[in-house]
PDB file of C-alpha atoms and ligand atoms in Angstrom:
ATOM      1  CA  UNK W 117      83.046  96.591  95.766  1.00 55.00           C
ATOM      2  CA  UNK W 118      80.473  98.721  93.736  1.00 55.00           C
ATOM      3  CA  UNK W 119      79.032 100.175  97.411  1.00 80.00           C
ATOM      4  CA  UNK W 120      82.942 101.275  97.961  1.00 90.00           C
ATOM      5  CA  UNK W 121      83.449 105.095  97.422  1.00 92.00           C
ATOM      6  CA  UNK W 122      85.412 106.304  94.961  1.00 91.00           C
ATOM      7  CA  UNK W 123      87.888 108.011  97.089  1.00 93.00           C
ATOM      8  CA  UNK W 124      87.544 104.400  98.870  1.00 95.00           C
ATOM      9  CA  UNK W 125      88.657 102.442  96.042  1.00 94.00           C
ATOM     10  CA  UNK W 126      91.502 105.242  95.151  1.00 93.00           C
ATOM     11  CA  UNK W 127      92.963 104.787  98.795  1.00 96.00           C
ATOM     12  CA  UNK W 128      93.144 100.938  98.521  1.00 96.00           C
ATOM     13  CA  UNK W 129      94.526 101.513  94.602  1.00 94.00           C
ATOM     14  CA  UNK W 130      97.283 104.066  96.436  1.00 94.00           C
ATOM     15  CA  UNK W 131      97.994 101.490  99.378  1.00 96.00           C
ATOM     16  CA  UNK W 132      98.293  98.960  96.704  1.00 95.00           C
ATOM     17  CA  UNK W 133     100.840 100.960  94.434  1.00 92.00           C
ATOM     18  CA  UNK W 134     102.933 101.654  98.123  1.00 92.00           C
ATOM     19  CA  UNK W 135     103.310  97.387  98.460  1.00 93.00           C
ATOM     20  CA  UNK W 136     104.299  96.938  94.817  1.00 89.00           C
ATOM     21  CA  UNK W 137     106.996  99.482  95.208  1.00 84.00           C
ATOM     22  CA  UNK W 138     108.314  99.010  98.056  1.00 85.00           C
ATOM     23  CA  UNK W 139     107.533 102.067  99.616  1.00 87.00           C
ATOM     24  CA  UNK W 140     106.954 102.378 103.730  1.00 90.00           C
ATOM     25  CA  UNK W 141     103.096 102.264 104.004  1.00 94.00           C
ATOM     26  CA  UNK W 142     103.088 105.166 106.788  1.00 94.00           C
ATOM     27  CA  UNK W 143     100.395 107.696 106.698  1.00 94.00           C
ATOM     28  CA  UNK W 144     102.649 110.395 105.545  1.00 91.00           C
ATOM     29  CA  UNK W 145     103.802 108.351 102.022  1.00 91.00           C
ATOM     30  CA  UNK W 146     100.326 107.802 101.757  1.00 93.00           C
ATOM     31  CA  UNK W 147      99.114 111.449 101.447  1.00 91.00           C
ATOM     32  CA  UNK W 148     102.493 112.231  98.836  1.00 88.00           C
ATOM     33  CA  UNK W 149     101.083 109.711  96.885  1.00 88.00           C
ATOM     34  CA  UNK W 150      97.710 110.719  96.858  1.00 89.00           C
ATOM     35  CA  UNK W 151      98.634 114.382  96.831  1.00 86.00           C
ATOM     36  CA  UNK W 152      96.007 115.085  99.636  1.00 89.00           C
ATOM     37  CA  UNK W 153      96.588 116.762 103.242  1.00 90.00           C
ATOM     38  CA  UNK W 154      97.656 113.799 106.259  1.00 90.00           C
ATOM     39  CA  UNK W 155      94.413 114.971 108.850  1.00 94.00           C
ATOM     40  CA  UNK W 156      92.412 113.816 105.484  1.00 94.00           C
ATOM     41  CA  UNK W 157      94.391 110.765 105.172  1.00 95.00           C
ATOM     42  CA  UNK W 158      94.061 110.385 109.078  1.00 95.00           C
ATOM     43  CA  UNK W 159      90.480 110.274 108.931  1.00 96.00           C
ATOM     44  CA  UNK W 160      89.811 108.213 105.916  1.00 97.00           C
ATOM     45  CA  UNK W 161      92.544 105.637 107.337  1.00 97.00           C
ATOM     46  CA  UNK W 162      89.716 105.481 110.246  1.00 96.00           C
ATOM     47  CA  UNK W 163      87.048 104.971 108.086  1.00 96.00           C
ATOM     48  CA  UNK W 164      88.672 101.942 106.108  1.00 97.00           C
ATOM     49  CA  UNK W 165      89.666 100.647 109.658  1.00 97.00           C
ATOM     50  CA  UNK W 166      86.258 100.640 110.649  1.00 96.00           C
ATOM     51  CA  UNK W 167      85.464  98.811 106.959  1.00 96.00           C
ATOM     52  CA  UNK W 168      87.808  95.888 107.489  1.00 97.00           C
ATOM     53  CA  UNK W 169      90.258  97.101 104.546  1.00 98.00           C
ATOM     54  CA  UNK W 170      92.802  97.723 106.307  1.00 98.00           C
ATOM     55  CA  UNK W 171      95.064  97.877 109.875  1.00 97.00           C
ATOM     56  CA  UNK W 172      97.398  99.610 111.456  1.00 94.00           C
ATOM     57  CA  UNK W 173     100.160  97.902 113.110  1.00 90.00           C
ATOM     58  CA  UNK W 174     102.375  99.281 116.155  1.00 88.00           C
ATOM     59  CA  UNK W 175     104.563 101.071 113.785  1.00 87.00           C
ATOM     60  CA  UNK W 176     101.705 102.470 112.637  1.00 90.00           C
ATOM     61  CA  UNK W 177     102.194 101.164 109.145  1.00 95.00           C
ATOM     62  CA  UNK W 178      99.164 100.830 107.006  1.00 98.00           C
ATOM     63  CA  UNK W 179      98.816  97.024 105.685  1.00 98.00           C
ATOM     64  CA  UNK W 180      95.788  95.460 104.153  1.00 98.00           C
ATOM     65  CA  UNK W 181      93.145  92.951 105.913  1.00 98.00           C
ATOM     66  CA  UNK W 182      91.954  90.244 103.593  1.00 98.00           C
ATOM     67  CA  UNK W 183      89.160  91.742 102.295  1.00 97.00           C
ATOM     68  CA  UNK W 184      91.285  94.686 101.682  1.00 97.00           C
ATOM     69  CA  UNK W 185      93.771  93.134  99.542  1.00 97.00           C
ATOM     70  CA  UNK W 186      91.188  91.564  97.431  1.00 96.00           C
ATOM     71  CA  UNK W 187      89.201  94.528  96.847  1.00 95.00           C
ATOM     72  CA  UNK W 188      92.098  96.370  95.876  1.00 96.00           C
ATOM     73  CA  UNK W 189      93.499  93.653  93.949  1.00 95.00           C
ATOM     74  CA  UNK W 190      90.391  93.874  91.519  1.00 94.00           C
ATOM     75  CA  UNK W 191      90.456  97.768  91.235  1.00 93.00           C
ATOM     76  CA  UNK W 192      94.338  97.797  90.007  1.00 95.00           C
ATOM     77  CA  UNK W 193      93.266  94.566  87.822  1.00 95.00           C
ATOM     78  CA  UNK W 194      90.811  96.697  86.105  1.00 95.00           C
ATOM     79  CA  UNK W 195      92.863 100.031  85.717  1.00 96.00           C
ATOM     80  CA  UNK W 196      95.488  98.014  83.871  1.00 97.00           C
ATOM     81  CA  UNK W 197      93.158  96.327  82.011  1.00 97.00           C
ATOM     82  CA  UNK W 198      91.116  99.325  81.114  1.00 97.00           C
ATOM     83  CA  UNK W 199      94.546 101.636  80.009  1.00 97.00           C
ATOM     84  CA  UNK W 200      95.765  98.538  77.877  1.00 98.00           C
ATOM     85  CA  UNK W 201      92.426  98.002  75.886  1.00 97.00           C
ATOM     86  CA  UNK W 202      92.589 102.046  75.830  1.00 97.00           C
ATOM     87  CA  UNK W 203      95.957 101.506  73.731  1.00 97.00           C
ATOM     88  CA  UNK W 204      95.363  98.073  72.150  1.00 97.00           C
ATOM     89  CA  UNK W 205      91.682  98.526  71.081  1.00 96.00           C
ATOM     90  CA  UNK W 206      91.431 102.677  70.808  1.00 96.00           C
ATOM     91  CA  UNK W 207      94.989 103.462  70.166  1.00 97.00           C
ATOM     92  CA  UNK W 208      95.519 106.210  72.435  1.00 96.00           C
ATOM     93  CA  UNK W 209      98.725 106.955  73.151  1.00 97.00           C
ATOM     94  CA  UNK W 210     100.751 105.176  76.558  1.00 97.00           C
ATOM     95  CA  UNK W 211     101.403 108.178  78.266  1.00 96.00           C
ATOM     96  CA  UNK W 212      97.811 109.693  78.246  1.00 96.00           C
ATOM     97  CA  UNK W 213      96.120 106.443  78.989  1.00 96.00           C
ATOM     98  CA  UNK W 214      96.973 106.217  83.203  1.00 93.00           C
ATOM     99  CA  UNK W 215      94.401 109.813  83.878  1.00 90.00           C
ATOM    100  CA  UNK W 216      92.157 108.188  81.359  1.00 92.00           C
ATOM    101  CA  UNK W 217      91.536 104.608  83.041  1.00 94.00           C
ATOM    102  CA  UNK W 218      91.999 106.293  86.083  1.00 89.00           C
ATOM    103  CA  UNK W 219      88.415 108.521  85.394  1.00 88.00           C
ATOM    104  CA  UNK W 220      86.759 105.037  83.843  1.00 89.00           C
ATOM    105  CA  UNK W 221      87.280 102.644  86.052  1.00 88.00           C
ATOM    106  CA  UNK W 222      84.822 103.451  88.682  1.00 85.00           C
ATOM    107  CA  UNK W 223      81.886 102.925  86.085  1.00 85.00           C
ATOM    108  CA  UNK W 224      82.436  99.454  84.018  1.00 90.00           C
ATOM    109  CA  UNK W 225      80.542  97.096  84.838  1.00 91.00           C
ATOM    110  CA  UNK W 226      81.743  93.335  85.185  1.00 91.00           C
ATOM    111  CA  UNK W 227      80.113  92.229  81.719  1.00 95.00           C
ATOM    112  CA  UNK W 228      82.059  95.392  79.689  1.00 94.00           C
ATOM    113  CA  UNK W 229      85.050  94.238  81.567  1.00 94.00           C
ATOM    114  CA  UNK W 230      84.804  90.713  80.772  1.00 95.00           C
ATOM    115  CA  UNK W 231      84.542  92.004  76.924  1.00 96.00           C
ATOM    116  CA  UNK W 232      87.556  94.212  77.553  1.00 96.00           C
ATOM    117  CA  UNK W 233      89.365  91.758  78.596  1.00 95.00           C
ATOM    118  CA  UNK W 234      88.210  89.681  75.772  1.00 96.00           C
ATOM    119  CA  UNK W 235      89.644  91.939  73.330  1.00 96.00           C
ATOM    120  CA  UNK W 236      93.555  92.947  74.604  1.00 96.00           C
ATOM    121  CA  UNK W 237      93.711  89.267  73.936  1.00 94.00           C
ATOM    122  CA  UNK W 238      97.555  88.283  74.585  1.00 93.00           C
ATOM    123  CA  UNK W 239      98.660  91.824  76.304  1.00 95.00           C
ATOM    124  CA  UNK W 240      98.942  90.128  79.929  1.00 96.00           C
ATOM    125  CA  UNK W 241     100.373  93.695  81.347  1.00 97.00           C
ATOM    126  CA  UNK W 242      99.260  97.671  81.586  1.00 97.00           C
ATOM    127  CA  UNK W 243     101.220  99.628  78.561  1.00 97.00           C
ATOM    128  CA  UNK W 244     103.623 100.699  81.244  1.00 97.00           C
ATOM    129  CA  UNK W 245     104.685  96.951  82.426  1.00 97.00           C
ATOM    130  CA  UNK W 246     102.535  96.208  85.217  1.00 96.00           C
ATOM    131  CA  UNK W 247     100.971  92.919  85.469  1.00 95.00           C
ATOM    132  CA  UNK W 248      97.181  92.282  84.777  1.00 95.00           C
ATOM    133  CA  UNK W 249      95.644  90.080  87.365  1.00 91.00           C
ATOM    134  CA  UNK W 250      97.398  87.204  88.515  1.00 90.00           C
ATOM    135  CA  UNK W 251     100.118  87.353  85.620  1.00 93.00           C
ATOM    136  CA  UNK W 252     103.766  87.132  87.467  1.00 92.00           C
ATOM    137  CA  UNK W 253     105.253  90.465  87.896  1.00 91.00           C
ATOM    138  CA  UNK W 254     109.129  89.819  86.914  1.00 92.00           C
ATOM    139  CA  UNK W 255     111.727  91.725  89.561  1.00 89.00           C
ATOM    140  CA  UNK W 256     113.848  94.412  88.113  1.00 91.00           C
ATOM    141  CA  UNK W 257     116.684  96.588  88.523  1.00 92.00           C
ATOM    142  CA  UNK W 258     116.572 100.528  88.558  1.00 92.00           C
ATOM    143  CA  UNK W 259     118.005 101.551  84.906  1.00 95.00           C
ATOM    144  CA  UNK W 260     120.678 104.105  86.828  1.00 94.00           C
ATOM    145  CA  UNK W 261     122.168 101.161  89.183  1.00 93.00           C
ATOM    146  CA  UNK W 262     122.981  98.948  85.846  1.00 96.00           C
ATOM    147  CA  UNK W 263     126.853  99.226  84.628  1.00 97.00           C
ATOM    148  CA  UNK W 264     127.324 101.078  81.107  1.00 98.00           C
ATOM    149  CA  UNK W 265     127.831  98.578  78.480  1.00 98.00           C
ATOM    150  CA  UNK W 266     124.816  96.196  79.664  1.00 98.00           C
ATOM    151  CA  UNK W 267     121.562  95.335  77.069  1.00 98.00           C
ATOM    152  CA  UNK W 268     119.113  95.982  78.999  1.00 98.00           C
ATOM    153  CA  UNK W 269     115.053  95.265  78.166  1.00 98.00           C
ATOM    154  CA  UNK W 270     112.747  97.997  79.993  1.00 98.00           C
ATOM    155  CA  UNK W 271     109.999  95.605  82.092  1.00 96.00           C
ATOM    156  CA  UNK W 272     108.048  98.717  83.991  1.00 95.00           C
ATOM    157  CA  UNK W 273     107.433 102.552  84.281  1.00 94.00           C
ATOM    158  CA  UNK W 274     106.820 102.091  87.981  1.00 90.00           C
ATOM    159  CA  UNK W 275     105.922 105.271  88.244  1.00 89.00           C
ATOM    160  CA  UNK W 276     102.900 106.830  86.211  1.00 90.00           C
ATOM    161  CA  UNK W 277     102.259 109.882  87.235  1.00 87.00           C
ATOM    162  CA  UNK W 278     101.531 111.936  84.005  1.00 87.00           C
ATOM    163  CA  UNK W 279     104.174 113.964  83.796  1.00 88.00           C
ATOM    164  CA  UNK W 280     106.895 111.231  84.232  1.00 90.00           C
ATOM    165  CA  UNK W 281     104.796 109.037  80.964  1.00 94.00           C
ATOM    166  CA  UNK W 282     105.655 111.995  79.387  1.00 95.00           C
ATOM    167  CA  UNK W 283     108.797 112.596  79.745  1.00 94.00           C
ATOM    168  CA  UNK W 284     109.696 108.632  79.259  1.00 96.00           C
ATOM    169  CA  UNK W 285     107.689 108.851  76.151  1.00 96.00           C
ATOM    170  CA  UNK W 286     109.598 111.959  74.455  1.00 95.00           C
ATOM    171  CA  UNK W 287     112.696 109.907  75.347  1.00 95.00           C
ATOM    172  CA  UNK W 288     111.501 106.691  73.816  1.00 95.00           C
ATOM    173  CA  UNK W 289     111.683 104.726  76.881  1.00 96.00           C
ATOM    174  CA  UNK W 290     109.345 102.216  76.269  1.00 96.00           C
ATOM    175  CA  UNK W 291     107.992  98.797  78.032  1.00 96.00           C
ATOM    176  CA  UNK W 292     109.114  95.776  75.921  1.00 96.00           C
ATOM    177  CA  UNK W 293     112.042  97.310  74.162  1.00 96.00           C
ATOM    178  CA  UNK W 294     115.763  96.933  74.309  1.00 97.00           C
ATOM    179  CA  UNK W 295     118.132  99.081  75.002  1.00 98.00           C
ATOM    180  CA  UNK W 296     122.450  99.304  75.440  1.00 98.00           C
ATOM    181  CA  UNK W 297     123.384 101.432  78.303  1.00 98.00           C
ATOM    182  CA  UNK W 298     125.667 103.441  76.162  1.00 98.00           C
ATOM    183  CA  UNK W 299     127.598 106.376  78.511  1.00 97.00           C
ATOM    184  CA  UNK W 300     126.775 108.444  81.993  1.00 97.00           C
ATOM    185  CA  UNK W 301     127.574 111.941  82.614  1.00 96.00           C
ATOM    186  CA  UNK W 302     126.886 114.326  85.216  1.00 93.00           C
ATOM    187  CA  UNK W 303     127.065 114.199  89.290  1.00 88.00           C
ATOM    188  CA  UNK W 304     123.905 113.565  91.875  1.00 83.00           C
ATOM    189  CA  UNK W 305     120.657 115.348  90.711  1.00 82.00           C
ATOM    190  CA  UNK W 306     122.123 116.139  87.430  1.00 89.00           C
ATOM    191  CA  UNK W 307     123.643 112.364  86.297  1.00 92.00           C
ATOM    192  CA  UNK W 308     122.403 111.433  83.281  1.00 95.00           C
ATOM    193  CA  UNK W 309     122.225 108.230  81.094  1.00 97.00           C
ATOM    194  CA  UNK W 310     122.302 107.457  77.839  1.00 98.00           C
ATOM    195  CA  UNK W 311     120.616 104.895  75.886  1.00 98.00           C
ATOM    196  CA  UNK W 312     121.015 103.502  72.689  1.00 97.00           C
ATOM    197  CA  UNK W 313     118.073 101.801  71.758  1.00 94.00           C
ATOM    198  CA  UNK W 314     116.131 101.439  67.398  1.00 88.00           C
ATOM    199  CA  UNK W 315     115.483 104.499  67.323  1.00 84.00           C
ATOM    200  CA  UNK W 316     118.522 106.597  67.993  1.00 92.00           C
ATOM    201  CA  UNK W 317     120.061 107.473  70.886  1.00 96.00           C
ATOM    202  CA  UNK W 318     118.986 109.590  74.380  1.00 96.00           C
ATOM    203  CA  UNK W 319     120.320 110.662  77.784  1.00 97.00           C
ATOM    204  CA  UNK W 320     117.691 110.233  80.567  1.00 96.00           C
ATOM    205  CA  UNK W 321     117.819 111.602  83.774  1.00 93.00           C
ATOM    206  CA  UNK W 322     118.776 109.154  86.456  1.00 92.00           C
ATOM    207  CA  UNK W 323     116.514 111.150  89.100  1.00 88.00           C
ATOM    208  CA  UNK W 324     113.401 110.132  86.587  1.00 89.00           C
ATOM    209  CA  UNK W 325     115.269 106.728  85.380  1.00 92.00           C
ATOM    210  CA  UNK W 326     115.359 105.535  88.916  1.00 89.00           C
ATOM    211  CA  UNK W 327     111.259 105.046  88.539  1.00 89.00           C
ATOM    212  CA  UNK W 328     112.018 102.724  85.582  1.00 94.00           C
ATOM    213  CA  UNK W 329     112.522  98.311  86.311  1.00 93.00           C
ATOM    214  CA  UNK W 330     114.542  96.943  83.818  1.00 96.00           C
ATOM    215  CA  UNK W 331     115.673  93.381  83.320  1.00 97.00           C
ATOM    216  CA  UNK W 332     119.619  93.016  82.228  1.00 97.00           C
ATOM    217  CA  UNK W 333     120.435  90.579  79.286  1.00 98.00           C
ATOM    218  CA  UNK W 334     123.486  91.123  79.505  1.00 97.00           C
ATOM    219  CA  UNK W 335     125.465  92.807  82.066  1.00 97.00           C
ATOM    220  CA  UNK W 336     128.428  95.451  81.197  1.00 97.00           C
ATOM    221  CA  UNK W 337     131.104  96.318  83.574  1.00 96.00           C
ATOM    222  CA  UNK W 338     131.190 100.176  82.958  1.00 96.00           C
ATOM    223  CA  UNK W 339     130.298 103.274  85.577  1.00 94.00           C
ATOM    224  CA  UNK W 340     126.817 102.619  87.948  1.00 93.00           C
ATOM    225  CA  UNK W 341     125.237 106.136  88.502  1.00 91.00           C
ATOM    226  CA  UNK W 342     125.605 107.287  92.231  1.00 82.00           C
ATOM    227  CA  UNK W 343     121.219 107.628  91.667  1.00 80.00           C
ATOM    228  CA  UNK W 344     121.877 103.849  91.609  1.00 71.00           C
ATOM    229  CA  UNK W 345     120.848 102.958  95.117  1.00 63.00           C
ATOM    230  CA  UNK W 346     118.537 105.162  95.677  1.00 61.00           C
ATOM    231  CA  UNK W 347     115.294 104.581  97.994  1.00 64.00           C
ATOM    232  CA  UNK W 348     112.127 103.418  97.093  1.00 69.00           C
ATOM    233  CA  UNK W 349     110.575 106.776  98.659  1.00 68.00           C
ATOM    234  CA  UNK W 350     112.221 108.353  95.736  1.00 67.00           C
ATOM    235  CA  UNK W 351     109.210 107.616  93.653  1.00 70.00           C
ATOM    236  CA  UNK W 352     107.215 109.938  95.405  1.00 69.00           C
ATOM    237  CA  UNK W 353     108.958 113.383  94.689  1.00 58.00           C
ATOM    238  CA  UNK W 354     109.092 115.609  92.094  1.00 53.00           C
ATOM    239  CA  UNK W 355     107.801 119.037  90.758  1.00 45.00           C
ATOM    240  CA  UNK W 356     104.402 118.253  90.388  1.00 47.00           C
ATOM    241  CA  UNK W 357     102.418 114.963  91.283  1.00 46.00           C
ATOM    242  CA  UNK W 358     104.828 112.014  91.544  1.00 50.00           C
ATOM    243  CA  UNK W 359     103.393 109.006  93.257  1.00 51.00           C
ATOM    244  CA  UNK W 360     100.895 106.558  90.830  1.00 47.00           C
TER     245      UNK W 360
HETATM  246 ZN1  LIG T 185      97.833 103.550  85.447  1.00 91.13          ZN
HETATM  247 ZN1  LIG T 186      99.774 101.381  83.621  1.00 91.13          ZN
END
């Protein structure tokens, strides 16, 4: 893994982030998500083809070889392990940890990250949700598609670009905590939710919410936000650099 590039091991993180998403794996997703132009995508794509990371099927959809998965499965193992000891062990803040990990992880070597790992002790998931290693990765629901008047516990940020940490951070949307889907307002791009969670209460915006899994305690019966069903691909816009 160590003779990978980093822009190597940053493709095979991206590809990764696609599959856990849901996202089509086509070339063009690819370069949203790594905010780079598609000829550059093009070429690396050729690159890791030659490598044995990764195929291309008829539909031209990008999917991982063997040795692909596995090397990519380490990298994301480390970056979540690497932004939780980042919280756990330094106390940074959640939201500035993702850029952080993301500039480390290329340099630790195995025995650091044994010691890292050592020292989150029982935190089994990135500060944003995301499962460390082989821990299970629990399905979810988009917070705008659950009915007002459910308790709802928030299992990921699926989406940590920094910008969107940010924004869930100011509004107290946090991994681990419960919340009661308290009201909706507004109408496509400007619906809104509101949450009533320890600390007070906030409206989110669906359009952002729709990037957040959560897991429903217990279900309500009130209004589902027309953001609701929206597609995975949704992840990947915004106004600056959506996508991972
Ligand atoms: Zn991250
Ligand atoms: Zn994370």
């Amino acid at each position: 893994m160590e003779s990978l590039s980093e822009a190597t091991q940053e493709y095979l993180e991206s590809i990764y982030w696609l599959y856990e998403s849901g996202i089509e794996r086509t070339q063009a997703n690819l370069a949203r998500a790594l905010q780079v132009s598609q000829p550059s995508v093009s070429e690396m794509l050729r690159r890791m083809v030659d490598d044995d990371l990764v195929s291309r099927d008829d539909a031209k959809l990008i999917n991982f070889t063997d040795r692909g998965r596995e090397v990519a499965e380490r990298i994301v193992a480390r970056h979540r392990l690497v932004e939780a000891y980042l919280v756990k062990v330094m106390g940074i803040p959640w939201d500035d940890v993702h850029e952080e990990a993301h500039a480390m992880e290329h340099s630790i070597s195995p025995r650091l990250e044994a010691k890292m790992l050592e020292m989150i002790g029982d935190v089994h998931t990135c500060p944003h949700g995301h499962p460390i290693g082989d821990y299970p990765r629990e399905p979810g629901e988009p917070l705008p598609s659950v009915p007002v008047g459910s308790t709802i516990v928030v299992l990921r940020l699926e989406n940590e670009a920094e910008e969107m940490l940010h924004y869930m951070k100011r509004h107290a949307v946090e991994p681990g905590h419960t919340y009661t889907v308290a009201a909706r307002r507004g109408e496509g791009e400007e619906a809104e939710t509101e949450l009533a969670g320890e600390s007070g209460s906030v409206w989110v915006q669906d359009a952002l919410a729709r990037t957040v899994s959560v897991r429903v305690d217990d279900r309500g019966d009130g209004e589902i936000s027309a953001l609701g069903a929206a597609a995975a691909e949704l992840q990947l816009v915004g106004p600056d650099r959506w996508g991972m």
